[in-house]
PDB file of C-alpha atoms in Angstrom:
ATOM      1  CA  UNK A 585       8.671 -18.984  23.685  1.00 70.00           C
ATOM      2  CA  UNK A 586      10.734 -21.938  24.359  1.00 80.00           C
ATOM      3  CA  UNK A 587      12.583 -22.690  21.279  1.00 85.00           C
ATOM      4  CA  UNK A 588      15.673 -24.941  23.295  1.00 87.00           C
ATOM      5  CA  UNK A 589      16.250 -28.351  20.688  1.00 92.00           C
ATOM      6  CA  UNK A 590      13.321 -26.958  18.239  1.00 93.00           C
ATOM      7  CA  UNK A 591      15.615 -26.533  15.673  1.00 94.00           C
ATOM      8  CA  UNK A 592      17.232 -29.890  15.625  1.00 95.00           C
ATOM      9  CA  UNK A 593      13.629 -31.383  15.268  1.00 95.00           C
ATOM     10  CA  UNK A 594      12.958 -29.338  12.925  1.00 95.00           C
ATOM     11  CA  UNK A 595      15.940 -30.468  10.571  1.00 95.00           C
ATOM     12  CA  UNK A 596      14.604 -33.859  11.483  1.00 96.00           C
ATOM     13  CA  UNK A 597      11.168 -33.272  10.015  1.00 95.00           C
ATOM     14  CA  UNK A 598      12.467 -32.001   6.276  1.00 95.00           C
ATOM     15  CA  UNK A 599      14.471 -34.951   6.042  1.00 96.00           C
ATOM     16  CA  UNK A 600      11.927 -37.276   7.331  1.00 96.00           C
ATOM     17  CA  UNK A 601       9.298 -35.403   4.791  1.00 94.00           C
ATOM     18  CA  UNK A 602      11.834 -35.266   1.706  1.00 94.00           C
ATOM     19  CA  UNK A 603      12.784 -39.000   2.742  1.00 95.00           C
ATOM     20  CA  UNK A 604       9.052 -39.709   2.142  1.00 95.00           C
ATOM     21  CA  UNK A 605       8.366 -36.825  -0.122  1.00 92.00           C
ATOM     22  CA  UNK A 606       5.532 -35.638   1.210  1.00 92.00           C
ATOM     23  CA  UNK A 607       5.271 -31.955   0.117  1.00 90.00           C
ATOM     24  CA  UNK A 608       2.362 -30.925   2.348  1.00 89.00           C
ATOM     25  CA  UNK A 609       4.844 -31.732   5.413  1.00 91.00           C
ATOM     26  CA  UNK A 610       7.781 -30.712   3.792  1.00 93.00           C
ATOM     27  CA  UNK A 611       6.619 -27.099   2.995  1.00 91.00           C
ATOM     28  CA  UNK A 612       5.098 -26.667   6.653  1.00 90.00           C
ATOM     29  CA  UNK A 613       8.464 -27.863   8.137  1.00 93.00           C
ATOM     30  CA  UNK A 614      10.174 -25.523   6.089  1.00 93.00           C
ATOM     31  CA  UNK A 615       8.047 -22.770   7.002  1.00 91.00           C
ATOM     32  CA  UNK A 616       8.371 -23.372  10.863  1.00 90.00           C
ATOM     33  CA  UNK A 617      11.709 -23.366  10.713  1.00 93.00           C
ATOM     34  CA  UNK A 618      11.932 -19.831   8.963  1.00 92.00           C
ATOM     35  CA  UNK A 619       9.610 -18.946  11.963  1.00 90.00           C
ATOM     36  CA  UNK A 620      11.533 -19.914  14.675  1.00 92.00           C
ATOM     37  CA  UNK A 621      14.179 -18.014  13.148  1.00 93.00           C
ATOM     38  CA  UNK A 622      11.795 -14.820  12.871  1.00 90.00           C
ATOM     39  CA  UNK A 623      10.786 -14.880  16.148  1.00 90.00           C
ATOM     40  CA  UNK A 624      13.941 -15.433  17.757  1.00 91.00           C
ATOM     41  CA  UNK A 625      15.663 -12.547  15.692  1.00 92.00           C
ATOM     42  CA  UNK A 626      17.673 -14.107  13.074  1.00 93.00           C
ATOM     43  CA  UNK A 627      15.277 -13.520   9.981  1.00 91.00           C
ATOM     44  CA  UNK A 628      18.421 -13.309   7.407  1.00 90.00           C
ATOM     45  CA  UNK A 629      18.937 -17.441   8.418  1.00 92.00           C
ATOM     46  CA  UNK A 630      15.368 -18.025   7.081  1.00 91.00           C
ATOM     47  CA  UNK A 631      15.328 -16.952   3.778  1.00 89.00           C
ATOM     48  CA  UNK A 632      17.005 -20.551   2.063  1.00 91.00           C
ATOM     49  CA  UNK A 633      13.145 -22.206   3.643  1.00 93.00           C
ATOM     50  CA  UNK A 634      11.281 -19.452   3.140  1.00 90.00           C
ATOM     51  CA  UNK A 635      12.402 -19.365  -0.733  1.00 88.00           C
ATOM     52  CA  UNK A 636      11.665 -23.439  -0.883  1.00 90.00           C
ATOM     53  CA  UNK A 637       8.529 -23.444   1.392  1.00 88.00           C
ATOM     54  CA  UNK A 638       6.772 -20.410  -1.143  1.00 87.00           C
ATOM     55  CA  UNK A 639       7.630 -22.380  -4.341  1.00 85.00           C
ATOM     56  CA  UNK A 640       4.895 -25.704  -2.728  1.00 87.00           C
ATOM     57  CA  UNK A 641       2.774 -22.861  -0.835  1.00 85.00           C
ATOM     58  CA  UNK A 642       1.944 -22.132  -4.698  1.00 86.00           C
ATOM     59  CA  UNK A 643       1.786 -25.655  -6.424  1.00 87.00           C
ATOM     60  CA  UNK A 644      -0.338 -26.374  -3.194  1.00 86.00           C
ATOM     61  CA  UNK A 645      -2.733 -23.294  -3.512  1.00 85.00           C
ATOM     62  CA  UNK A 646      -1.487 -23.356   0.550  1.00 85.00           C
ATOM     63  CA  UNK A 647      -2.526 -19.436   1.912  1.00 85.00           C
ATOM     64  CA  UNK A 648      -1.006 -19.739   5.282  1.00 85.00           C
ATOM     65  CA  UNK A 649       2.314 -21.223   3.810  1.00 85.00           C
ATOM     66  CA  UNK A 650       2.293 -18.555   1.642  1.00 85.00           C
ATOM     67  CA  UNK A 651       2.296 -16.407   4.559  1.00 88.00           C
ATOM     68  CA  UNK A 652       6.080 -15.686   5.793  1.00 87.00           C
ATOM     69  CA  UNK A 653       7.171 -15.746   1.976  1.00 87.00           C
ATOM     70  CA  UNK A 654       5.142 -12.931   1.243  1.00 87.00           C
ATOM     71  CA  UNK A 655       5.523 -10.991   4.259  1.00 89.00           C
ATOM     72  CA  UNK A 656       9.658 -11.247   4.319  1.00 86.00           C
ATOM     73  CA  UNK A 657       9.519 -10.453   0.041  1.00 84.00           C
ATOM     74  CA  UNK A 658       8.074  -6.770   1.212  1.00 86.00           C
ATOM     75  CA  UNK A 659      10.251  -5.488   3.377  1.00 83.00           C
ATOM     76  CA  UNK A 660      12.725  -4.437  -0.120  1.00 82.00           C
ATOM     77  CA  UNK A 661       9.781  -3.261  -2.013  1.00 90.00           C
ATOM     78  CA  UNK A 662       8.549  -0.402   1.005  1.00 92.00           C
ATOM     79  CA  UNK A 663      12.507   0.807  -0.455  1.00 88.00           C
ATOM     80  CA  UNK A 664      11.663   0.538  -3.960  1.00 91.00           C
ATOM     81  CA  UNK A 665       7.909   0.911  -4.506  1.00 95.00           C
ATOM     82  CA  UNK A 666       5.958   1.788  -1.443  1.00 95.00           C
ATOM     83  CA  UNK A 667       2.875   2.659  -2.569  1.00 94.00           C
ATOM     84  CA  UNK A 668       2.860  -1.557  -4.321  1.00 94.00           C
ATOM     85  CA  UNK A 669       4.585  -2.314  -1.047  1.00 94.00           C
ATOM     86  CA  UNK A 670       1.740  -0.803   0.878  1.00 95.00           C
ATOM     87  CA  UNK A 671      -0.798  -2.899  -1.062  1.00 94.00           C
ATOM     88  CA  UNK A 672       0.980  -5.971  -0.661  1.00 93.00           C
ATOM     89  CA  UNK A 673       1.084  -5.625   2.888  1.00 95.00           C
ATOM     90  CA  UNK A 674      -2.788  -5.609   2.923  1.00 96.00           C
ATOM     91  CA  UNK A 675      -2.987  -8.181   1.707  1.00 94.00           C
ATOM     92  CA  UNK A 676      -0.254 -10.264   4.376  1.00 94.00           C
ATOM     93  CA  UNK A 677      -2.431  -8.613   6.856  1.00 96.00           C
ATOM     94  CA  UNK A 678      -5.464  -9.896   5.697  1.00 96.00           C
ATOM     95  CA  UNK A 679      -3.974 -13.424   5.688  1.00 93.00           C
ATOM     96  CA  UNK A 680      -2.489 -12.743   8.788  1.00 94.00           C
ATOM     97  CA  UNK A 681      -5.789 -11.536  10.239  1.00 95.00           C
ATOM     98  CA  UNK A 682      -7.741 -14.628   9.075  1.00 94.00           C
ATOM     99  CA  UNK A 683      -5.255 -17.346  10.136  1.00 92.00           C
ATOM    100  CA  UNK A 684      -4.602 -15.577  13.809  1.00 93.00           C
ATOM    101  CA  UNK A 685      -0.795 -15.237  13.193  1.00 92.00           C
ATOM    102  CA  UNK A 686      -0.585 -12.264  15.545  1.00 92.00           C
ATOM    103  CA  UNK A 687       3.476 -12.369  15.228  1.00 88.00           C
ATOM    104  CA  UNK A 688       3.213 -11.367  12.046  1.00 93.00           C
ATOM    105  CA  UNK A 689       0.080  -9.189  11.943  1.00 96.00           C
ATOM    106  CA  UNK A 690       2.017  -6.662  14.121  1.00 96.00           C
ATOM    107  CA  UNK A 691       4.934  -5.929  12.301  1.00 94.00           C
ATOM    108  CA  UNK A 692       2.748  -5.779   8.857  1.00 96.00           C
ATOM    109  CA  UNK A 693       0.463  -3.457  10.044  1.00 97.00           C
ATOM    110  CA  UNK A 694       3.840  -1.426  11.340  1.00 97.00           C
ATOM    111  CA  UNK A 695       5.555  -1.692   8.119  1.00 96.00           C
ATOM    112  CA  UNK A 696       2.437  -0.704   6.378  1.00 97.00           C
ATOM    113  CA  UNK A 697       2.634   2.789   8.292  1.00 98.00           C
ATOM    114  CA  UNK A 698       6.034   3.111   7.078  1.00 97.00           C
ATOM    115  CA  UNK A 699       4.695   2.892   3.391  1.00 97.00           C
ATOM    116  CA  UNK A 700       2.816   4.937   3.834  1.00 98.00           C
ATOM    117  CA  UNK A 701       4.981   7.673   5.543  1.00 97.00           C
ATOM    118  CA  UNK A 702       7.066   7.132   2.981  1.00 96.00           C
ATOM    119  CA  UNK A 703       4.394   8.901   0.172  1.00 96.00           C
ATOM    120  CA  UNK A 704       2.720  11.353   2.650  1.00 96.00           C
ATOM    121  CA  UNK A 705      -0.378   9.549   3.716  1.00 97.00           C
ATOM    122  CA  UNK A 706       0.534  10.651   7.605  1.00 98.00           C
ATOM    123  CA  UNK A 707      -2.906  10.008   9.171  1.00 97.00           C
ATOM    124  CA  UNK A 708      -3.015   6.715   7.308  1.00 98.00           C
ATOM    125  CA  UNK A 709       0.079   5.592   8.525  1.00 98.00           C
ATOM    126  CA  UNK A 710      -0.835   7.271  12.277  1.00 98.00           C
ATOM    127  CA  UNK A 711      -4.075   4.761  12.066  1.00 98.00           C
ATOM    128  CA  UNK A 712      -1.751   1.562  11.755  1.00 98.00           C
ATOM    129  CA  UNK A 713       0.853   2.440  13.998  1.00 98.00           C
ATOM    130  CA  UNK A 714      -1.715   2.724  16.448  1.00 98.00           C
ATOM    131  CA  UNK A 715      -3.106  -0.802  15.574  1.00 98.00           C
ATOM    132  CA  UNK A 716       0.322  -2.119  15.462  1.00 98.00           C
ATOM    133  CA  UNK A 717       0.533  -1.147  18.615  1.00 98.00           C
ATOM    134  CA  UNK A 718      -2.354  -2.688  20.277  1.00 98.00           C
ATOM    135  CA  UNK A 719      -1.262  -5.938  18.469  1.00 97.00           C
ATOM    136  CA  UNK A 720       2.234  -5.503  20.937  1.00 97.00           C
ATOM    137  CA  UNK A 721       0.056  -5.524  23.744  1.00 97.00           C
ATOM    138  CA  UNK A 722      -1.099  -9.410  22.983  1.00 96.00           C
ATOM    139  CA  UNK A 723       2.113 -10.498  21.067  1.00 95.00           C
ATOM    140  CA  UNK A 724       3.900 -13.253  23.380  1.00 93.00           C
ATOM    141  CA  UNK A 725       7.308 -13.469  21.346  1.00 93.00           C
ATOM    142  CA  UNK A 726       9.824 -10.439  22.900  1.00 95.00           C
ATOM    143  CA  UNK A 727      11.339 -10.267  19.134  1.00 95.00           C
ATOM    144  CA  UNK A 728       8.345  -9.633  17.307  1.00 95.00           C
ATOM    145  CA  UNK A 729       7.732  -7.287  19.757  1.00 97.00           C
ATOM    146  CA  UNK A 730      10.779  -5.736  19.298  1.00 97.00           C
ATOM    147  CA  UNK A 731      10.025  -5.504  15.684  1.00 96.00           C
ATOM    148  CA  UNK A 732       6.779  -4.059  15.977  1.00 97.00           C
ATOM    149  CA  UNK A 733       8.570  -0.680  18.199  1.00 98.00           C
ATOM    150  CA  UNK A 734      11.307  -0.506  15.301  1.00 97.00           C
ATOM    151  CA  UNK A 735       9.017  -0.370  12.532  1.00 97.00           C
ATOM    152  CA  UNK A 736       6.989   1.656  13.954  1.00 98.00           C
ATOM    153  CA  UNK A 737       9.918   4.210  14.925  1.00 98.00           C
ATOM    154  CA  UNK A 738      10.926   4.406  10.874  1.00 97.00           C
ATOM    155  CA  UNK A 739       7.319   5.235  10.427  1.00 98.00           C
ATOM    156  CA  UNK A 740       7.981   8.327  12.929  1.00 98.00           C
ATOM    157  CA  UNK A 741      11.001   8.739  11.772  1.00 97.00           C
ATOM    158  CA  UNK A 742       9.965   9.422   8.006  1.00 96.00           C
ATOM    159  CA  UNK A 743       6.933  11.957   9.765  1.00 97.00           C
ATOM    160  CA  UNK A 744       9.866  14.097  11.314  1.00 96.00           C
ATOM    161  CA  UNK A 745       8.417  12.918  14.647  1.00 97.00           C
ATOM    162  CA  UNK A 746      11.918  12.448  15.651  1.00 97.00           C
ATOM    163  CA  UNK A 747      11.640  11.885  19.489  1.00 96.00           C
ATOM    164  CA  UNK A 748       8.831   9.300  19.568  1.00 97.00           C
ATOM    165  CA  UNK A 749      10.574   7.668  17.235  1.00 97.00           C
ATOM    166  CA  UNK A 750      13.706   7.571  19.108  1.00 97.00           C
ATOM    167  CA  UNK A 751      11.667   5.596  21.834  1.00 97.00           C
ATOM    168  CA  UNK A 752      10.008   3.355  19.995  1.00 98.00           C
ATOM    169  CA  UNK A 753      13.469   2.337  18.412  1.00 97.00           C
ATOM    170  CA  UNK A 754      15.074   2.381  21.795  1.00 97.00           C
ATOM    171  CA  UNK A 755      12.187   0.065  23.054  1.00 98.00           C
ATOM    172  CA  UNK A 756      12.937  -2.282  20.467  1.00 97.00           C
ATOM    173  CA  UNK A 757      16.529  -2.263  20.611  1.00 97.00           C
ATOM    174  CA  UNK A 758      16.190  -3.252  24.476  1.00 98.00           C
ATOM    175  CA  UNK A 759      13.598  -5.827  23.922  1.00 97.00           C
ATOM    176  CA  UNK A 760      15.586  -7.918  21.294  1.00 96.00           C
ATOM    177  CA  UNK A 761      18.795  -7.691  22.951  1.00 97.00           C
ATOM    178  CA  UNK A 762      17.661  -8.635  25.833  1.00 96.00           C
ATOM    179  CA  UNK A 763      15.988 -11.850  24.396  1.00 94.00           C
ATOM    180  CA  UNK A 764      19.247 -12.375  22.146  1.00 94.00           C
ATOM    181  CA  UNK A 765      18.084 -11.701  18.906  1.00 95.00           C
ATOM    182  CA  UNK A 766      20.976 -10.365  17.831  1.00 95.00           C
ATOM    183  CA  UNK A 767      20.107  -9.141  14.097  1.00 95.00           C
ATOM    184  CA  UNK A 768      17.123  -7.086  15.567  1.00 95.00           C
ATOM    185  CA  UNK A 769      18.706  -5.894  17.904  1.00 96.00           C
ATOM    186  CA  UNK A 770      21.371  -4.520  15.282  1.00 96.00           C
ATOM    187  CA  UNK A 771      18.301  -3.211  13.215  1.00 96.00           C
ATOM    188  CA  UNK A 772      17.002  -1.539  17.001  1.00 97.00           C
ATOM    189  CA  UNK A 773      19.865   0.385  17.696  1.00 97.00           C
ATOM    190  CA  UNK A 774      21.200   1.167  14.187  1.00 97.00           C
ATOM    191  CA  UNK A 775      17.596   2.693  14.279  1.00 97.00           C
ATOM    192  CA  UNK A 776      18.056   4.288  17.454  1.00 97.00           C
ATOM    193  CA  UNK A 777      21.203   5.863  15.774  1.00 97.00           C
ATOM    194  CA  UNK A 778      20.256   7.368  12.632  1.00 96.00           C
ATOM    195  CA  UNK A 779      17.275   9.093  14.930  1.00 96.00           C
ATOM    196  CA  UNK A 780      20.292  10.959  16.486  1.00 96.00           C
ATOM    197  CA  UNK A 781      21.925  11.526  13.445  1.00 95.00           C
ATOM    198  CA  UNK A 782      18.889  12.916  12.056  1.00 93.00           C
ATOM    199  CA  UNK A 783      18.693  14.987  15.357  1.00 94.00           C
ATOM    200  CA  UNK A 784      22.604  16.308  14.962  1.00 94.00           C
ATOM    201  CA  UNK A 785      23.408  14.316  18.134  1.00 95.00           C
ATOM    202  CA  UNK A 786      26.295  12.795  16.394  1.00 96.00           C
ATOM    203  CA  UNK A 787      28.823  11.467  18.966  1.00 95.00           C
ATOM    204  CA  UNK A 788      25.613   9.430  20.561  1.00 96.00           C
ATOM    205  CA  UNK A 789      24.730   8.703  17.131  1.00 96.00           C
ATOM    206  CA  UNK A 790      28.097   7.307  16.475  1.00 97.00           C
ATOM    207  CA  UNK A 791      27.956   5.249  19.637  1.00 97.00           C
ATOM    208  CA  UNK A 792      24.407   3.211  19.097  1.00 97.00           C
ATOM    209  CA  UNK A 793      25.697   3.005  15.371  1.00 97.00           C
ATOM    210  CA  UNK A 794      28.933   1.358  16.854  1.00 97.00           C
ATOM    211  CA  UNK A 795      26.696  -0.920  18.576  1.00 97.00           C
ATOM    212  CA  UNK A 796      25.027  -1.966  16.005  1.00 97.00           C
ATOM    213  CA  UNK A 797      27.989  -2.452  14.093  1.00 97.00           C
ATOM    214  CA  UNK A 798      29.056  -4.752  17.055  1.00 97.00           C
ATOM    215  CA  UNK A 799      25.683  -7.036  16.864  1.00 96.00           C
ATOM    216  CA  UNK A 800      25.987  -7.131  12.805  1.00 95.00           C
ATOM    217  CA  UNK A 801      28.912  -8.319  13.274  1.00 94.00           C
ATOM    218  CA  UNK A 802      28.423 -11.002  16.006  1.00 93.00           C
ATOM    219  CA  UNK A 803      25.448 -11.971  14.278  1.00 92.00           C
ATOM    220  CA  UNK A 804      27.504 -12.745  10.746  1.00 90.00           C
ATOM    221  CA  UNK A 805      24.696 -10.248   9.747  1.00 91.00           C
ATOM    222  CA  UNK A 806      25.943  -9.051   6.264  1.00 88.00           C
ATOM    223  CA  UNK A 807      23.049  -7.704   4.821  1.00 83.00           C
ATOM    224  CA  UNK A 808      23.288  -4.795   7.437  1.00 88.00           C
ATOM    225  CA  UNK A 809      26.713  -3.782   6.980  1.00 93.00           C
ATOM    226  CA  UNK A 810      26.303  -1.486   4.203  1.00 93.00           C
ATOM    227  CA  UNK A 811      23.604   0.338   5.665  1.00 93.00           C
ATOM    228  CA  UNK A 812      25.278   0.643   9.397  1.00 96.00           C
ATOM    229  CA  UNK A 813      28.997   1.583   7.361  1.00 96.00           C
ATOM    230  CA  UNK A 814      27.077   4.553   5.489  1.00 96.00           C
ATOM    231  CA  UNK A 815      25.090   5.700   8.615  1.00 96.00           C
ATOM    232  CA  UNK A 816      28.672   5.820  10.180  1.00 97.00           C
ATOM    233  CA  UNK A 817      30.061   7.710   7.782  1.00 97.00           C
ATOM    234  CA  UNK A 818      27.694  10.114   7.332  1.00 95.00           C
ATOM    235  CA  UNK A 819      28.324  10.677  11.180  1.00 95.00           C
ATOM    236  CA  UNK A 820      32.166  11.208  10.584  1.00 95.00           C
ATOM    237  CA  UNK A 821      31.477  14.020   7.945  1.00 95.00           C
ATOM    238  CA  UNK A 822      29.116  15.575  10.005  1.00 92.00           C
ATOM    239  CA  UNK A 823      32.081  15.946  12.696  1.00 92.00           C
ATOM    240  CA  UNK A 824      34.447  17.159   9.661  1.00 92.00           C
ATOM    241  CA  UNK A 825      36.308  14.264  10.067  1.00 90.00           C
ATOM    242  CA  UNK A 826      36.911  13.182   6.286  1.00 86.00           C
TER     243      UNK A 826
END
C-alpha cells in the first residue's frame, strides 16, 4: 500500500517496453498501472491502459491480463443487461479466484449481488454479499475496501434494505476518503445520499450529495456528474423547490 514514485516507474517501463517492443512487458506494465490507479481510487484515469493492455491480453491468449479489462467493461452492463452482467462477473471471479487477485475478487463478487438484486434473485445476491464481505476482512488496499462496502450498499439498496445499506455506503465513503481516493469516495457518499433520498431525508440527502459533488469535482471526475446533478435535483423537487 505504498504507491509514493510507482507511477513514474511505471511510465518508465511502457516506454522502455514499447522502446524494445516487447508486448508481453508492455501489456503487464500497462495493466499495473491501471491497478495502481484502481486501488488508489482513481479508476476513471485507467481506462486509456486498460483499453491498450486488453487488446495484447487477447493476441497473447494472457488470462490474468485480461483480468482488469474485463472486470472494469461490467460495471455499464449490471445498468444495461444484468442478468449478462451477472454472468460475466462469474466468470472475472473465477479468474480472480484462480490467480489470487483478492482486490478484485471482492468487489466482483459485490457487484455480482447487485445483478442480481437488480432481477429479483435476493437470496442469491444475499449469498455474495456475504462472501464479498469476508473477502474485506483479508483485502489490504483501504480503496478496494471501500469499494467492496459501496457495492455492496447498491445491492441493499435495490432489496429496499435501506438502512444497512446506508452503512455499508457510509463505511465506504469514510474508508476512501480517508485514504484519498477521491473518485470513490464521490461514488461513497453520492451513495450514502441517494439512500436518504430514497428514505425522504432530503436536506441530509442534499448535503452528502453536495459532497460528492465537491469530490467529483476535485477529482476532474466527469463521468459522475450527471448522475450526482440528477440525484440533486431530484432532491430539490422533492422540497418543491422547482
Amino acid at each position: 500500500n505504498n504507491y509514493e514514485g510507482v507511477l513514474s516507474r511505471l511510465e518508465t517501463a511502457i516506454s522502455m517496453a514499447r522502446e524494445s517492443k516487447d508486448e508481453a512487458r508492455l501489456g503487464s506494465a500497462l495493466s499495473w498501472i491501471a491497478n495502481v490507479y484502481m486501488v488508489t481510487g482513481f479508476p476513471s484515469r485507467s481506462v486509456p491502459y486498460l483499453s491498450e493492455s486488453a487488446e495484447m491480453a487477447r493476441r497473447l491468449n494472457n488470462e490474468p491480463l485480461l483480468l482488469l479489462p474485463l472486470f472494469f467493461g461490467t460495471w455499464s452492463i449490471v445498468d444495461r443487461d444484468p442478468l449478462q452482467a451477472a454472468e460475466v462477473l462469474q466468470e472475472v471471479i473465477d479468474i480472480a479466484r484462480a490467480h489470487n487477485v483478492i482486490e478484485v475478487l471482492g468487489h466482483a463478487l459485490a457487484y455480482k449481488a447487485i445483478a442480481l438484486a437488480r432481477v429479483g434473485r435476493f437470496d442469491e445476491a444475499r449469498g455474495f454479499i456475504d462472501e464479498a464481505l469476508e473477502v474485506e476482512k483479508v483485502t489490504t488496499a483501504p480503496v478496494k475496501r471501500a469499494d467492496i462496502h459501496i457495492g455492496v450498499a447498491m445491492a441493499l439498496y435495490d432489496m429496499d434494505a435501506l438502512d444497512r445499506g446506508r452503512e455499508h455506503a457510509r463505511q465506504g465513503a469514510e474508508l476512501a476518503f480517508n485514504a484519498r481516493g477521491l473518485e470513490c469516495a464521490c461514488a461513497g457518499h453520492y451513495s450514502v445520499g441517494r439512500g436518504k433520498l430514497e428514505q425522504h431525508r432530503i436536506e441530509d440527502a442534499l448535503t452528502d450529495l453536495g459532497r460528492s459533488l465537491s469530490l467529483a469535482k476535485d477529482a476532474k471526475f466527469e463521468g459522475y456528474l450527471n448522475a450526482i446533478d440528477g440525484s440533486i435535483a431530484a432532491a430539490e423537487f422533492e422540497m418543491g423547490r422547482t
